[in-house]
Amino acid sequence: MTAMESLEAGAGRLGLKLSAKQLEQFHIYWEELVEWNRCVNLTGITGYQEVQTKHFLDSLTVCLVWPPSRANAVLRIIDVGTGAGIPGVPLKILFPEIRLVLLEATEKKAAFLRHISDRLGLADVEVVTGRAEDVARQGRYRESFDIVVSRAVAPLVTLAELALPFCVVGGSFIAQKKGDLVSEISRAERAIIRLGGRLREVRTVDLEEFSDERQLVVIDKELATPELYPRRPGIPSKRPLS
Ligand code: SAH
């Protein structure tokens, strides 16, 4: 079996040591992704090297702003618009103890997520098929997560409305972004506050694998999100706040 060398090396530069079991899980994940991608449109990236860096290593960069581990506290994480499981599944492989919800609107992608969770033997993973606008209104999920993660789903102003309602007061939302963020952040500033958030930091990911200014936007949840949000499906993107 090939060993995911590029991922292992990149993770090492993030200060992470992946075990043989974890590297094998990533390898199986890649194989299944390629296999399922023939029938389900999961990703445009399928090459062995590219998947290691652009999907797996990129997911693990979220660790750069991960909260320090708290004794006796099992972190609850939701990945909003996870697609083929990015970044949620790599984070679960890295931190097997987290309780993870993978939220995805498309049923076919959700079927893959159920398959891959089984195939990798991941415990405490729940796949929820639905739109964030609806699911965030269900008591079981609203303000129930210590960390909300999301990559490549929407501009920050829209994403804040989809993600912050899931976040418990005292928790954080981590958005993976790339490119020039200045105007995207300024457009989202007022919405973030209205939703109960506060921008804590924008961390640049400084790895040789990435030349496209990948950044992590960290928003702390300071106050409960008003009941009004998120608005009906489609509205957060059609009529962004502020
Ligand atoms: N996070 C993955 C997928 C990005 S593509 C990655 O980085 O590779 C965006 C995904 O979000 C799609 O699979 C789409 O179905 C899902 N999505 C978009 N809007 C959504 C919403 N409002 N609620 C739930 N999922 C959504």
Short mmCIF file of C-alpha atoms and ligand atoms in Angstrom, two decimals:
data_model
loop_
_atom_site.label_atom_id
_atom_site.label_comp_id
_atom_site.label_asym_id
_atom_site.label_seq_id
_atom_site.Cartn_x
_atom_site.Cartn_y
_atom_site.Cartn_z
CA MET A 1 0.00 0.00 0.00
CA THR A 2 1.22 3.48 -0.82
CA ALA A 3 1.89 5.62 2.14
CA MET A 4 0.55 9.13 1.62
CA GLU A 5 4.10 10.52 1.85
CA SER A 6 3.22 14.07 0.83
CA LEU A 7 0.49 14.26 3.43
CA GLU A 8 2.77 12.83 6.08
CA ALA A 9 5.49 15.37 5.28
CA GLY A 10 3.09 18.33 5.16
CA ALA A 11 1.41 17.29 8.39
CA GLY A 12 4.86 17.06 9.97
CA ARG A 13 5.42 20.70 9.09
CA LEU A 14 2.16 21.52 10.89
CA GLY A 15 3.60 19.74 13.94
CA LEU A 16 1.36 16.69 13.47
CA LYS A 17 2.60 13.12 13.57
CA LEU A 18 0.22 10.80 11.72
CA SER A 19 0.19 7.14 12.79
CA ALA A 20 0.35 4.21 10.36
CA LYS A 21 -3.36 3.65 10.98
CA GLN A 22 -4.21 7.27 10.18
CA LEU A 23 -2.14 7.19 6.98
CA GLU A 24 -3.93 4.01 5.96
CA GLN A 25 -7.31 5.64 6.62
CA PHE A 26 -6.33 8.58 4.42
CA HIS A 27 -5.24 6.17 1.71
CA ILE A 28 -8.56 4.34 1.79
CA TYR A 29 -10.38 7.68 1.79
CA TRP A 30 -8.53 8.63 -1.41
CA GLU A 31 -9.32 5.29 -3.07
CA GLU A 32 -13.02 5.52 -2.21
CA LEU A 33 -13.18 9.13 -3.35
CA VAL A 34 -11.82 8.18 -6.75
CA GLU A 35 -14.12 5.17 -7.01
CA TRP A 36 -17.30 7.03 -6.05
CA ASN A 37 -16.37 10.06 -8.12
CA ARG A 38 -17.09 8.01 -11.25
CA CYS A 39 -20.81 8.05 -10.45
CA VAL A 40 -21.25 10.93 -8.02
CA ASN A 41 -19.79 14.37 -8.66
CA LEU A 42 -17.79 14.67 -5.45
CA THR A 43 -14.66 16.56 -6.45
CA GLY A 44 -12.63 17.85 -9.38
CA ILE A 45 -9.46 16.81 -7.57
CA THR A 46 -8.68 13.10 -7.74
CA GLY A 47 -4.92 12.75 -8.38
CA TYR A 48 -2.99 10.97 -5.66
CA GLN A 49 -0.69 13.91 -4.91
CA GLU A 50 -3.32 16.59 -5.33
CA VAL A 51 -5.82 14.94 -3.00
CA GLN A 52 -3.12 14.62 -0.33
CA THR A 53 -2.36 18.32 -0.38
CA LYS A 54 -5.45 20.15 -1.67
CA HIS A 55 -7.97 18.12 0.30
CA PHE A 56 -6.31 16.28 3.17
CA LEU A 57 -3.45 18.54 4.22
CA ASP A 58 -5.59 21.61 3.62
CA SER A 59 -8.20 20.18 6.01
CA LEU A 60 -5.57 19.54 8.68
CA THR A 61 -4.45 23.20 8.61
CA VAL A 62 -7.56 23.93 10.68
CA CYS A 63 -5.45 22.62 13.59
CA LEU A 64 -3.47 25.84 13.50
CA VAL A 65 -6.36 27.58 15.25
CA TRP A 66 -7.86 24.56 17.07
CA PRO A 67 -8.57 25.21 20.77
CA PRO A 68 -6.14 23.59 23.22
CA SER A 69 -7.53 20.24 24.34
CA ARG A 70 -9.71 20.44 27.41
CA ALA A 71 -9.69 17.58 29.88
CA ASN A 72 -12.96 15.65 30.03
CA ALA A 73 -14.53 17.70 27.29
CA VAL A 74 -15.38 15.95 24.06
CA LEU A 75 -15.55 18.54 21.34
CA ARG A 76 -18.67 18.64 19.21
CA ILE A 77 -17.90 19.69 15.64
CA ILE A 78 -20.12 20.37 12.64
CA ASP A 79 -18.86 20.74 9.07
CA VAL A 80 -21.34 22.86 7.12
CA GLY A 81 -21.51 22.00 3.41
CA THR A 82 -18.99 19.21 3.76
CA GLY A 83 -19.32 17.83 0.20
CA ALA A 84 -17.09 14.76 0.11
CA GLY A 85 -16.19 15.29 3.78
CA ILE A 86 -13.76 18.19 3.62
CA PRO A 87 -12.52 19.28 6.14
CA GLY A 88 -14.61 17.21 8.59
CA VAL A 89 -13.46 13.68 7.76
CA PRO A 90 -9.70 14.43 7.82
CA LEU A 91 -10.18 16.19 11.17
CA LYS A 92 -12.01 13.13 12.50
CA ILE A 93 -9.17 10.87 11.33
CA LEU A 94 -6.73 13.18 13.11
CA PHE A 95 -8.80 13.54 16.30
CA PRO A 96 -10.79 10.27 16.63
CA GLU A 97 -12.39 11.42 19.90
CA ILE A 98 -14.37 14.35 18.46
CA ARG A 99 -18.12 14.06 17.92
CA LEU A 100 -18.69 15.05 14.34
CA VAL A 101 -21.73 16.05 12.34
CA LEU A 102 -21.30 16.20 8.57
CA LEU A 103 -23.96 18.46 7.07
CA GLU A 104 -24.56 18.23 3.34
CA ALA A 105 -27.52 19.31 1.21
CA THR A 106 -27.04 16.75 -1.57
CA GLU A 107 -28.31 13.22 -0.89
CA LYS A 108 -25.79 11.51 -3.18
CA LYS A 109 -22.88 13.13 -1.40
CA ALA A 110 -24.45 12.22 1.94
CA ALA A 111 -24.56 8.58 0.77
CA PHE A 112 -20.82 8.74 0.15
CA LEU A 113 -20.28 10.25 3.59
CA ARG A 114 -22.16 7.38 5.24
CA HIS A 115 -20.17 4.88 3.22
CA ILE A 116 -16.80 6.42 4.02
CA SER A 117 -17.57 6.71 7.74
CA ASP A 118 -18.38 2.98 7.82
CA ARG A 119 -15.44 2.04 5.64
CA LEU A 120 -13.00 3.94 7.86
CA GLY A 121 -14.60 2.63 11.03
CA LEU A 122 -15.26 6.13 12.35
CA ALA A 123 -17.34 6.27 15.53
CA ASP A 124 -19.46 9.24 16.58
CA VAL A 125 -20.03 10.58 13.09
CA GLU A 126 -23.54 11.66 12.13
CA VAL A 127 -24.35 12.48 8.52
CA VAL A 128 -27.20 14.96 8.20
CA THR A 129 -28.73 15.55 4.79
CA GLY A 130 -30.30 18.98 4.57
CA ARG A 131 -29.75 22.68 4.23
CA ALA A 132 -28.05 24.62 6.94
CA GLU A 133 -30.94 27.11 6.91
CA ASP A 134 -33.35 24.33 8.00
CA VAL A 135 -31.11 22.20 10.17
CA ALA A 136 -29.91 25.19 12.24
CA ARG A 137 -33.54 25.71 13.31
CA GLN A 138 -33.77 22.24 14.86
CA GLY A 139 -33.22 22.29 18.62
CA ARG A 140 -30.94 19.30 18.46
CA TYR A 141 -28.42 21.18 16.34
CA ARG A 142 -28.92 24.86 17.11
CA GLU A 143 -26.16 26.35 19.28
CA SER A 144 -24.92 22.83 19.96
CA PHE A 145 -21.35 22.77 18.61
CA ASP A 146 -18.05 23.87 20.11
CA ILE A 147 -16.53 24.31 16.67
CA VAL A 148 -18.17 24.92 13.32
CA VAL A 149 -15.96 24.42 10.27
CA SER A 150 -16.63 25.12 6.61
CA ARG A 151 -14.70 25.26 3.36
CA ALA A 152 -15.70 26.56 -0.07
CA VAL A 153 -19.42 26.97 0.58
CA ALA A 154 -20.23 30.69 0.33
CA PRO A 155 -18.85 34.20 0.80
CA LEU A 156 -18.23 35.01 4.46
CA VAL A 157 -21.32 37.21 4.85
CA THR A 158 -23.58 34.31 3.77
CA LEU A 159 -21.53 31.68 5.51
CA ALA A 160 -21.73 33.52 8.84
CA GLU A 161 -25.53 33.26 8.70
CA LEU A 162 -25.37 29.54 7.85
CA ALA A 163 -22.70 28.64 10.38
CA LEU A 164 -22.94 30.84 13.49
CA PRO A 165 -26.40 29.59 14.55
CA PHE A 166 -24.85 26.13 15.08
CA CYS A 167 -22.16 27.45 17.37
CA VAL A 168 -22.57 27.36 21.16
CA VAL A 169 -21.92 30.63 22.98
CA GLY A 170 -18.24 30.37 23.88
CA GLY A 171 -17.45 28.27 20.81
CA SER A 172 -15.91 29.28 17.49
CA PHE A 173 -16.50 29.19 13.78
CA ILE A 174 -13.47 28.47 11.60
CA ALA A 175 -13.85 29.27 7.88
CA GLN A 176 -11.23 28.11 5.38
CA LYS A 177 -10.71 30.81 2.80
CA LYS A 178 -8.24 31.77 0.11
CA GLY A 179 -7.20 34.85 -1.82
CA ASP A 180 -7.89 38.48 -1.01
CA LEU A 181 -10.18 38.54 2.00
CA VAL A 182 -10.19 42.24 2.83
CA SER A 183 -13.39 43.15 1.03
CA GLU A 184 -15.08 39.84 1.88
CA ILE A 185 -14.46 40.48 5.58
CA SER A 186 -15.55 44.09 5.48
CA ARG A 187 -18.81 43.04 3.80
CA ALA A 188 -19.38 40.49 6.57
CA GLU A 189 -18.44 42.57 9.61
CA ARG A 190 -21.87 43.82 10.59
CA ALA A 191 -23.54 40.48 9.87
CA ILE A 192 -21.07 38.69 12.14
CA ILE A 193 -21.96 40.99 15.02
CA ARG A 194 -25.68 40.72 14.38
CA LEU A 195 -25.40 36.92 14.49
CA GLY A 196 -23.65 37.02 17.88
CA GLY A 197 -20.11 36.60 16.59
CA ARG A 198 -16.86 38.50 16.91
CA LEU A 199 -13.99 38.22 14.46
CA ARG A 200 -11.03 36.96 16.46
CA GLU A 201 -8.31 36.47 13.88
CA VAL A 202 -7.34 35.72 10.31
CA ARG A 203 -4.47 33.24 10.26
CA THR A 204 -2.43 32.81 7.12
CA VAL A 205 -1.51 29.21 6.32
CA ASP A 206 2.18 29.28 5.63
CA LEU A 207 2.97 25.99 3.89
CA GLU A 208 5.03 25.54 0.73
CA GLU A 209 2.24 23.37 -0.73
CA PHE A 210 -0.06 26.36 -1.10
CA SER A 211 0.65 29.41 -3.19
CA ASP A 212 -2.87 30.83 -3.10
CA GLU A 213 -2.88 32.60 0.27
CA ARG A 214 -4.97 30.12 2.22
CA GLN A 215 -6.35 31.62 5.38
CA LEU A 216 -8.37 30.62 8.41
CA VAL A 217 -10.98 33.09 9.57
CA VAL A 218 -11.82 32.52 13.24
CA ILE A 219 -15.04 33.98 14.62
CA ASP A 220 -15.88 33.56 18.30
CA LYS A 221 -19.50 33.19 19.33
CA GLU A 222 -20.13 35.73 22.07
CA LEU A 223 -23.92 36.04 22.18
CA ALA A 224 -26.83 33.81 21.17
CA THR A 225 -27.91 34.21 17.54
CA PRO A 226 -31.29 35.98 17.26
CA GLU A 227 -34.17 33.57 16.44
CA LEU A 228 -34.63 35.29 13.10
CA TYR A 229 -31.47 33.65 11.70
CA PRO A 230 -30.78 31.81 9.54
CA ARG A 231 -33.48 33.03 7.20
CA ARG A 232 -35.31 30.74 4.74
CA PRO A 233 -33.27 28.48 2.41
CA GLY A 234 -31.56 30.51 -0.26
CA ILE A 235 -32.13 33.91 1.36
CA PRO A 236 -28.73 34.16 3.10
CA SER A 237 -27.09 33.98 -0.31
CA LYS A 238 -29.71 35.88 -2.32
CA ARG A 239 -30.01 38.76 0.13
CA PRO A 240 -26.84 38.81 2.28
CA LEU A 241 -27.16 40.59 5.62
CA SER A 242 -26.23 44.26 6.10
N1 SAH B 1 -16.54 21.63 1.86
C1 SAH B 1 -16.31 20.81 0.68
C2 SAH B 1 -17.41 21.00 -0.38
C3 SAH B 1 -17.47 22.37 -0.97
S1 SAH B 1 -18.70 22.49 -2.24
C4 SAH B 1 -14.94 21.12 0.11
O1 SAH B 1 -14.33 22.09 0.49
O2 SAH B 1 -14.50 20.35 -0.76
C5 SAH B 1 -20.06 23.14 -1.32
C6 SAH B 1 -20.93 22.06 -0.72
O3 SAH B 1 -21.84 22.67 0.18
C7 SAH B 1 -21.78 21.33 -1.76
O4 SAH B 1 -21.63 19.94 -1.59
C8 SAH B 1 -23.20 21.78 -1.47
O5 SAH B 1 -24.15 20.76 -1.70
C9 SAH B 1 -23.12 22.15 -0.01
N2 SAH B 1 -24.03 23.23 0.38
C10 SAH B 1 -24.18 24.43 -0.22
N3 SAH B 1 -25.08 25.19 0.42
C11 SAH B 1 -25.52 24.45 1.48
C12 SAH B 1 -26.46 24.68 2.53
N4 SAH B 1 -27.15 25.83 2.59
N5 SAH B 1 -26.65 23.72 3.44
C13 SAH B 1 -25.96 22.54 3.36
N6 SAH B 1 -25.06 22.26 2.40
C14 SAH B 1 -24.85 23.20 1.46
#
